[in-house]
Short mmCIF file of C-alpha atoms and ligand atoms in Angstrom, two decimals:
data_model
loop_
_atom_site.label_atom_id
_atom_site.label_comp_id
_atom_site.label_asym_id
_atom_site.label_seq_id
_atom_site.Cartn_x
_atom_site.Cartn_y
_atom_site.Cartn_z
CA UNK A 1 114.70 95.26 121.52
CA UNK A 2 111.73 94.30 118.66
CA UNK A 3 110.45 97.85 119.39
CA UNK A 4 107.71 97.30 115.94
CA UNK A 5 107.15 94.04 116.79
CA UNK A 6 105.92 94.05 120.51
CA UNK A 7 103.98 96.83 119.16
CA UNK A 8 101.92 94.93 116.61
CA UNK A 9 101.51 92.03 119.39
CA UNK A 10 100.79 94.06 122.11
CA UNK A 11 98.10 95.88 119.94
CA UNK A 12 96.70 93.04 119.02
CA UNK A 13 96.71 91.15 122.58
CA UNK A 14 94.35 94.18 123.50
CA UNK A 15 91.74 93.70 120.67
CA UNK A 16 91.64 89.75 120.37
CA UNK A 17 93.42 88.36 123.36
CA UNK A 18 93.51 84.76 122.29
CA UNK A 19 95.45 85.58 119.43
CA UNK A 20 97.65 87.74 121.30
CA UNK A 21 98.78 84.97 123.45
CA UNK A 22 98.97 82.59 120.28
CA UNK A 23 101.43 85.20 118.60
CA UNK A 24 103.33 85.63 122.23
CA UNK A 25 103.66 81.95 122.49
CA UNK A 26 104.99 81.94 118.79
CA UNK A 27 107.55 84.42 118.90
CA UNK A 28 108.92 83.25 122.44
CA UNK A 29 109.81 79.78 120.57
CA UNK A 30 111.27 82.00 118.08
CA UNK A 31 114.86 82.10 116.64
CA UNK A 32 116.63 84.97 116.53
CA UNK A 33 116.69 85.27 112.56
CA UNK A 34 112.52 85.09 112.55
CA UNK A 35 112.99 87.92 114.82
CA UNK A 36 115.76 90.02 113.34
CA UNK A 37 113.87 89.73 109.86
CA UNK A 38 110.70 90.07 110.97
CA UNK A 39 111.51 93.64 112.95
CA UNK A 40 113.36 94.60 109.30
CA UNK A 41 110.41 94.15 107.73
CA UNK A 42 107.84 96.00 110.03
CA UNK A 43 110.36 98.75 109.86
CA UNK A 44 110.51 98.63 106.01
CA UNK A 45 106.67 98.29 106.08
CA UNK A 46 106.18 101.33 108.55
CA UNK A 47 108.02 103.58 105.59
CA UNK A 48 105.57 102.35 103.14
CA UNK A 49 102.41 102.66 105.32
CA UNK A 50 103.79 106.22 106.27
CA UNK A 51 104.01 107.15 102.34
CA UNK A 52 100.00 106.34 102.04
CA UNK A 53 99.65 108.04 105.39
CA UNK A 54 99.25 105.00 107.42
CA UNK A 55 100.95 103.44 110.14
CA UNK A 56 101.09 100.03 112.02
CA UNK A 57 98.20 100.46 113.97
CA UNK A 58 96.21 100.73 110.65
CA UNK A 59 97.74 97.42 109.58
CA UNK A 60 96.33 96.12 112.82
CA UNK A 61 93.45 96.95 112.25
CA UNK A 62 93.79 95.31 108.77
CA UNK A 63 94.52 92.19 110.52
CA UNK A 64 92.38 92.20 113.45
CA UNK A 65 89.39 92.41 110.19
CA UNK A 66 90.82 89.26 108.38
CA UNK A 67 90.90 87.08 111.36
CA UNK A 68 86.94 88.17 112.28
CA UNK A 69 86.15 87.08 108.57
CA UNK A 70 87.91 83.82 108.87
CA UNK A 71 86.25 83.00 112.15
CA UNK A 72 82.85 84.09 110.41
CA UNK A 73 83.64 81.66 107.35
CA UNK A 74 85.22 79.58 109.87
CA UNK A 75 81.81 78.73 111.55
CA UNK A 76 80.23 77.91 107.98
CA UNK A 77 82.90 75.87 107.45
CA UNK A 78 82.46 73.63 110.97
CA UNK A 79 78.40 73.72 109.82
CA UNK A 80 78.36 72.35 106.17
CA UNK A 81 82.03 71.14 105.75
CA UNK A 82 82.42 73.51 102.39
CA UNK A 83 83.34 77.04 101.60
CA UNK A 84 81.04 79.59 101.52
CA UNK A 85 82.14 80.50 97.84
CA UNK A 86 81.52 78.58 94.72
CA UNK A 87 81.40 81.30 91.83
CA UNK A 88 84.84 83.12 90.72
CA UNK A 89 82.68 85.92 89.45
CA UNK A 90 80.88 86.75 92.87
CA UNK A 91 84.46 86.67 94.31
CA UNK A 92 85.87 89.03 92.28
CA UNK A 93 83.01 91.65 92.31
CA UNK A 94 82.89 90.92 96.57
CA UNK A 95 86.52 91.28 97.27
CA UNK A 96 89.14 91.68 94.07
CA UNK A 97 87.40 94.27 92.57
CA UNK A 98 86.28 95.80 95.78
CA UNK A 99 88.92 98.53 96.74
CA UNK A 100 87.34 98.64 100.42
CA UNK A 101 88.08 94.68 101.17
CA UNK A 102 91.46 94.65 99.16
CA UNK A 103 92.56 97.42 100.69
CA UNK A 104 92.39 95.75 104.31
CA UNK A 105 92.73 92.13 103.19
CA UNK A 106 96.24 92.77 101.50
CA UNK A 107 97.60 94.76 104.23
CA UNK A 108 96.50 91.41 106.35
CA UNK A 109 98.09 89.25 104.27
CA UNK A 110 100.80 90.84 104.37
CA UNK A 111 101.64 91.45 108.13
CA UNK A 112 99.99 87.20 108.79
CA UNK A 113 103.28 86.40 106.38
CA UNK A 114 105.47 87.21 109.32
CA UNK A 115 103.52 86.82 112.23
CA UNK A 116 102.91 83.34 111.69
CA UNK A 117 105.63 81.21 111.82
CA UNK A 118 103.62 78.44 109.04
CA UNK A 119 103.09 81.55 106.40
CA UNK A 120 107.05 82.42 107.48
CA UNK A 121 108.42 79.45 107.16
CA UNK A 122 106.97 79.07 103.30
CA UNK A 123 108.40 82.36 102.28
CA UNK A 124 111.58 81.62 103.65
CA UNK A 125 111.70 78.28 101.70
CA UNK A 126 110.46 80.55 98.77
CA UNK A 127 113.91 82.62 99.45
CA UNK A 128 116.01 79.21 99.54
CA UNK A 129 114.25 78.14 96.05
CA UNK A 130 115.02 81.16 94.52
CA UNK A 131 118.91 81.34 95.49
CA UNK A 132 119.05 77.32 94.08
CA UNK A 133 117.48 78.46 90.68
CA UNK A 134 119.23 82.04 90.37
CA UNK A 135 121.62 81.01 87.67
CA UNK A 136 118.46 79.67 85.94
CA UNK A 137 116.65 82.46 85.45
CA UNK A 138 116.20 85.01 83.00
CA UNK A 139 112.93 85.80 82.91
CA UNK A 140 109.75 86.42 85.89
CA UNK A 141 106.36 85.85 86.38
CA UNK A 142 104.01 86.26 89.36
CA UNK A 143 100.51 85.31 89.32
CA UNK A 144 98.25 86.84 91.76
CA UNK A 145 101.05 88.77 93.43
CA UNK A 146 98.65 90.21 96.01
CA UNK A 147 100.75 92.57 98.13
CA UNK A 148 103.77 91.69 96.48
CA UNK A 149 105.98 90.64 99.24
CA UNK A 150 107.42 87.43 97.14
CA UNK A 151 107.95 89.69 93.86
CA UNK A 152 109.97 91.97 96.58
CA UNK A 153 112.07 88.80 97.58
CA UNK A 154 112.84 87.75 94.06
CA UNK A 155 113.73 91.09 92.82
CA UNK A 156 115.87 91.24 95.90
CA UNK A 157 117.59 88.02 94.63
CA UNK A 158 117.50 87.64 91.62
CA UNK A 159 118.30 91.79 90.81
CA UNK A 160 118.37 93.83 87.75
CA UNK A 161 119.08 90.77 85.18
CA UNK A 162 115.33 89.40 85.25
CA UNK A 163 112.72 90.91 83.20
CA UNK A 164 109.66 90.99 85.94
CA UNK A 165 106.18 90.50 85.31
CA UNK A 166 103.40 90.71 87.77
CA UNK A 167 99.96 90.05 87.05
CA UNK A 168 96.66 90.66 88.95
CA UNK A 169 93.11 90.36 88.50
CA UNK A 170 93.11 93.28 91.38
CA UNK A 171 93.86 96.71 90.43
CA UNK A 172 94.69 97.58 94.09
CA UNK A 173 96.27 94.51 94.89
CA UNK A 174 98.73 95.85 92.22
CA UNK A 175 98.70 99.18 93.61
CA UNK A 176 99.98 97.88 96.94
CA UNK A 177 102.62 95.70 95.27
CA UNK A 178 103.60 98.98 93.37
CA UNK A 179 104.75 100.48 96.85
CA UNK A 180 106.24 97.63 98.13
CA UNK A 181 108.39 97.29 94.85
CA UNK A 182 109.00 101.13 94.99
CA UNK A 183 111.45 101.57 92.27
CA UNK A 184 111.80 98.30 90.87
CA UNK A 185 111.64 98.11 87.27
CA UNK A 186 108.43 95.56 87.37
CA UNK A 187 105.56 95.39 84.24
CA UNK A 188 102.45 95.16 85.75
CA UNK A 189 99.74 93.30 84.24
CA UNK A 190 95.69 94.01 85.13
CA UNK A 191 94.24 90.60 84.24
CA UNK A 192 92.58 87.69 84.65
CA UNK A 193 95.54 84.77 84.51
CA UNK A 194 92.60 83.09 82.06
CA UNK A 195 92.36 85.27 80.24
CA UNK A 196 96.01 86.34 79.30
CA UNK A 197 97.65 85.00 76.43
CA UNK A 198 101.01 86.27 75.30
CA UNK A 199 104.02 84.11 73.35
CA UNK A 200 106.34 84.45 76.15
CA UNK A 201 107.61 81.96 77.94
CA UNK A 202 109.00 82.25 81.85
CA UNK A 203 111.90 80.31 83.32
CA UNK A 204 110.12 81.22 87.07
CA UNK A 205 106.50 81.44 87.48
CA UNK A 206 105.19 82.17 91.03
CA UNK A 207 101.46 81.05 91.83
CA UNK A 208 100.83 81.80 95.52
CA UNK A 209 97.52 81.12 97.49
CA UNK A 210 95.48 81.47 94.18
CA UNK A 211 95.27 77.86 93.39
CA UNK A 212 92.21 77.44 95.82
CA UNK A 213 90.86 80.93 94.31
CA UNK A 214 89.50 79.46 91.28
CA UNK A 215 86.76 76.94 90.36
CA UNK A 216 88.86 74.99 88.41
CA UNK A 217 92.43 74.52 89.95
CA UNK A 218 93.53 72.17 87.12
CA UNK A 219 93.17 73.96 84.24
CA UNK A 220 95.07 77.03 86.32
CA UNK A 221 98.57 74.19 86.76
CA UNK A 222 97.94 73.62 82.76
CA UNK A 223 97.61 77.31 81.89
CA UNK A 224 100.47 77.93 83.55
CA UNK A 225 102.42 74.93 82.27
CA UNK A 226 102.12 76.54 79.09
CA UNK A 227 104.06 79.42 79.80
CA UNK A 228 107.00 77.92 81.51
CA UNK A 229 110.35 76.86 79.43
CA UNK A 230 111.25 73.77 79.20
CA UNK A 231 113.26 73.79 82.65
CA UNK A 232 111.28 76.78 83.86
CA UNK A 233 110.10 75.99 87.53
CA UNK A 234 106.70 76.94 89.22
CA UNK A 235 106.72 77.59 92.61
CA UNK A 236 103.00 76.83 94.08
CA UNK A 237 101.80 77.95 97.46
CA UNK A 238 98.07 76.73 98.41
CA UNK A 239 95.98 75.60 101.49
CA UNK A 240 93.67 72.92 102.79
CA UNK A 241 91.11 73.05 105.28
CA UNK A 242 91.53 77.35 105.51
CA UNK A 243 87.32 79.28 105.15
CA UNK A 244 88.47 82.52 104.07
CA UNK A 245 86.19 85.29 102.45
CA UNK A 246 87.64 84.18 98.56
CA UNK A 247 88.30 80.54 98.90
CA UNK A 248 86.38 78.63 96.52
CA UNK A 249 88.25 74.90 95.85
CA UNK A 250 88.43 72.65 99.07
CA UNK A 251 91.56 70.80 99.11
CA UNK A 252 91.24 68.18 102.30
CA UNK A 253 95.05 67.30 102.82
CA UNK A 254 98.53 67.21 100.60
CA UNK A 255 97.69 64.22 98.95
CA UNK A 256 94.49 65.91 96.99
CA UNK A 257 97.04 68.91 96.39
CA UNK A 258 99.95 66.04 95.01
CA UNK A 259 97.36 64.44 92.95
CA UNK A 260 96.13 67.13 91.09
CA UNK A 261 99.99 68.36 90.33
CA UNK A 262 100.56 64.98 88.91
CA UNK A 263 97.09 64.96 86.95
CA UNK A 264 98.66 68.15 85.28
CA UNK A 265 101.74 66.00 84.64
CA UNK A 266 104.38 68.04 86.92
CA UNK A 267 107.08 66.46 89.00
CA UNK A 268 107.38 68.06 92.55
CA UNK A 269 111.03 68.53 92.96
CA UNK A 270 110.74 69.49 96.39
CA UNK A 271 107.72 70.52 98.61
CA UNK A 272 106.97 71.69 102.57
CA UNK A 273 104.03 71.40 104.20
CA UNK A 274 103.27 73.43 107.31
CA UNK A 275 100.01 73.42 109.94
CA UNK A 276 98.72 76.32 111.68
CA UNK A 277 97.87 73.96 114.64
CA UNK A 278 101.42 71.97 116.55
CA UNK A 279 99.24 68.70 115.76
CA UNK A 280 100.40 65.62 113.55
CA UNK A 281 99.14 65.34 109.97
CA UNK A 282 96.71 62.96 110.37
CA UNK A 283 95.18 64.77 113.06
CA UNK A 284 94.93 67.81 111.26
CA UNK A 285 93.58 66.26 108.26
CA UNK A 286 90.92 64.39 110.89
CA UNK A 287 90.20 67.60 112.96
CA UNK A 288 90.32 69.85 109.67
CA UNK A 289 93.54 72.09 110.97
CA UNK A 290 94.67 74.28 107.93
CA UNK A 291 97.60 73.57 106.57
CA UNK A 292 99.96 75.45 103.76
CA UNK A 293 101.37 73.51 100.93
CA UNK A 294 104.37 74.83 98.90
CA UNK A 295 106.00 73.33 96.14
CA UNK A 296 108.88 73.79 93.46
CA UNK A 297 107.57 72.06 90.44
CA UNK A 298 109.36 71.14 87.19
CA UNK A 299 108.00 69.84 83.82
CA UNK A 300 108.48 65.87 83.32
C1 SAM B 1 95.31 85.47 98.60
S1 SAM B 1 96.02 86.58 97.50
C2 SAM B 1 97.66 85.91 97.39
C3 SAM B 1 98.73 86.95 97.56
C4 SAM B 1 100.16 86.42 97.52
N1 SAM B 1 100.43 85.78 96.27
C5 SAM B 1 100.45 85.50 98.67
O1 SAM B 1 100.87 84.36 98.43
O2 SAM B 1 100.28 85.90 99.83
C6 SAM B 1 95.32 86.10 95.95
C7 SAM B 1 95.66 87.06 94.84
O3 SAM B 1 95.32 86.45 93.60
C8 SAM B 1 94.65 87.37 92.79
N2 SAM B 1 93.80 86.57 91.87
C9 SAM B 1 92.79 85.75 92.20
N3 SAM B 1 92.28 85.17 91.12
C10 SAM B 1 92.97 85.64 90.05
C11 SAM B 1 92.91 85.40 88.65
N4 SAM B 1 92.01 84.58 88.10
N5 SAM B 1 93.79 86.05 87.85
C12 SAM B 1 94.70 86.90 88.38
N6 SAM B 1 94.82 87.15 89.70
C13 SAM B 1 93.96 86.53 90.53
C14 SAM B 1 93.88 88.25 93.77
O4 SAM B 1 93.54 89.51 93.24
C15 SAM B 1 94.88 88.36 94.92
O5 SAM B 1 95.74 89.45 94.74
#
């Protein structure tokens, strides 16, 4: 019945069979919305792929390369308790600026937002937060949109009213995010989110998985304070305990994450919290088992 679906699984079960059975065991516990939606999407996916000339197999393969770099940083990780990364600038020239790892790593990103059910269950509470602040908001902005799946959503929800801004340090990454958008009427931005200054202000500003990208995650929440309204609302994605080939800042558990939102004096008007292991929190935090923090955060 999820033709695309047992596809990607099956195709994966025969490169990495651990995962395969992982992903199996996911999507047997799965509801029938998580299914339904995430079928809609590999079919909406396949017609972009099939515009570049691509098809799922290739986004397979995309995947099948992210999860041998995280089990690579992975074991550095288990070794010395850090991430392999401490300098923005050797990130950027290893992966955002290099249209060989992009290329692969956002088609990764993109098909992992689906197939696991933590990365799902974030961007459907992304979805929910979006439909609560709709009447809110006039104007966009994305941060590190990567493959632009969550500038898809709100464009989807919020429609033609918004004025849409998407920024990216990654010239491909914004390429990608121009196919999934495909007609939308979307400004794209090529820049460093420290280095862009501009008077406007945003009622929505969406900051996914870059928080932990940066050497100084602080001064990104008061950077980006600045260019909210005054009842503008950030919506922050970020992860502990995840080695990944651009992670730079460790974050240990949701407290650390909590603590610097408060240092940059926002109020967390709703959060989730998700592992990629079925294990309580304070086993995950002891046994270092990744897990995504989202929040919806206001100005006090
Ligand atoms: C891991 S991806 C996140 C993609 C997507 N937002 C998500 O949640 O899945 C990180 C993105 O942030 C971008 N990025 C990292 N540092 C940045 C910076 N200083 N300024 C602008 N974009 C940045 C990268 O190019 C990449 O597209």
């Amino acid at each position: 019945m999820h033709h695309r679906l047992s596809f990607v699984i099956e195709t994966i079960s025969k490169k990495n069979i651990l995962h395969g059975k992982k992903l199996k065991n996911n999507f047997h516990n799965a509801d029938s919305d998580y299914l339904k939606k995430t079928e809609a999407f590999l079919v909406k996916y396949e017609h972009i792929l099939k515009k570049q000339h691509k098809d799922l197999d290739y986004a397979v393969t995309c995947y099948l390369q992210m999860l041998a770099d995280v089990h690579y940083e992975s074991v550095q990780f288990v070794k010395t308790g850090k991430y392999s990364n401490t300098c923005f600038a050797d990130v950027n020239k290893k992966v955002y600026s290099n249209p060989q790892v992009m290329e692969y790593y956002m088609h990764a990103l993109l098909l992992r937002q689906f197939l696991l059910p933590q990365n799902y269950a974030i961007l459907n509470f992304f979805d929910k937060t979006l439909r609560i602040k709709q009447a809110e908001v006039n104007n966009y902005l994305e941060v590190g949109g990567g493959h632009g799946l969550f500038i898809s959503n709100a464009v989807e929800v919020f429609g033609n009213q918004v004025a849409y801004d998407l920024l990216d340090i990654s010239k491909n990454a914004l390429e990608l995010a121009g196919s999934m958008l495909e007609n939308k009427n979307v400004n794209f931005i090529h820049a460093d989110i420290f280095e862009f200054n501009t008077p406007k202000k945003y009622d929505f500003i969406t900051l996914g998985e870059v928080l932990e990208h940066v050497e100084n995650p602080l001064d990104l929440l008061i950077k980006i304070k600045s260019m909210l309204t005054k009842n503008g609302t950030l919506f922050l994605t970020t992860i502990t305990n995840a080695p990944a080939i651009d992670h730079i800042y460790l974050f240990r558990n949701a407290d650390e994450i909590r603590n610097l939102i408060k240092e940059a004096a926002y109020t967390i008007e709703d959060e989730l919290c998700t592992w990629s292991e079925d294990v309580s929190p304070e086993k995950a935090e002891k046994f270092k088992v990744s897990m995504m923090y989202a929040g919806v955060l206001v100005i006090k």
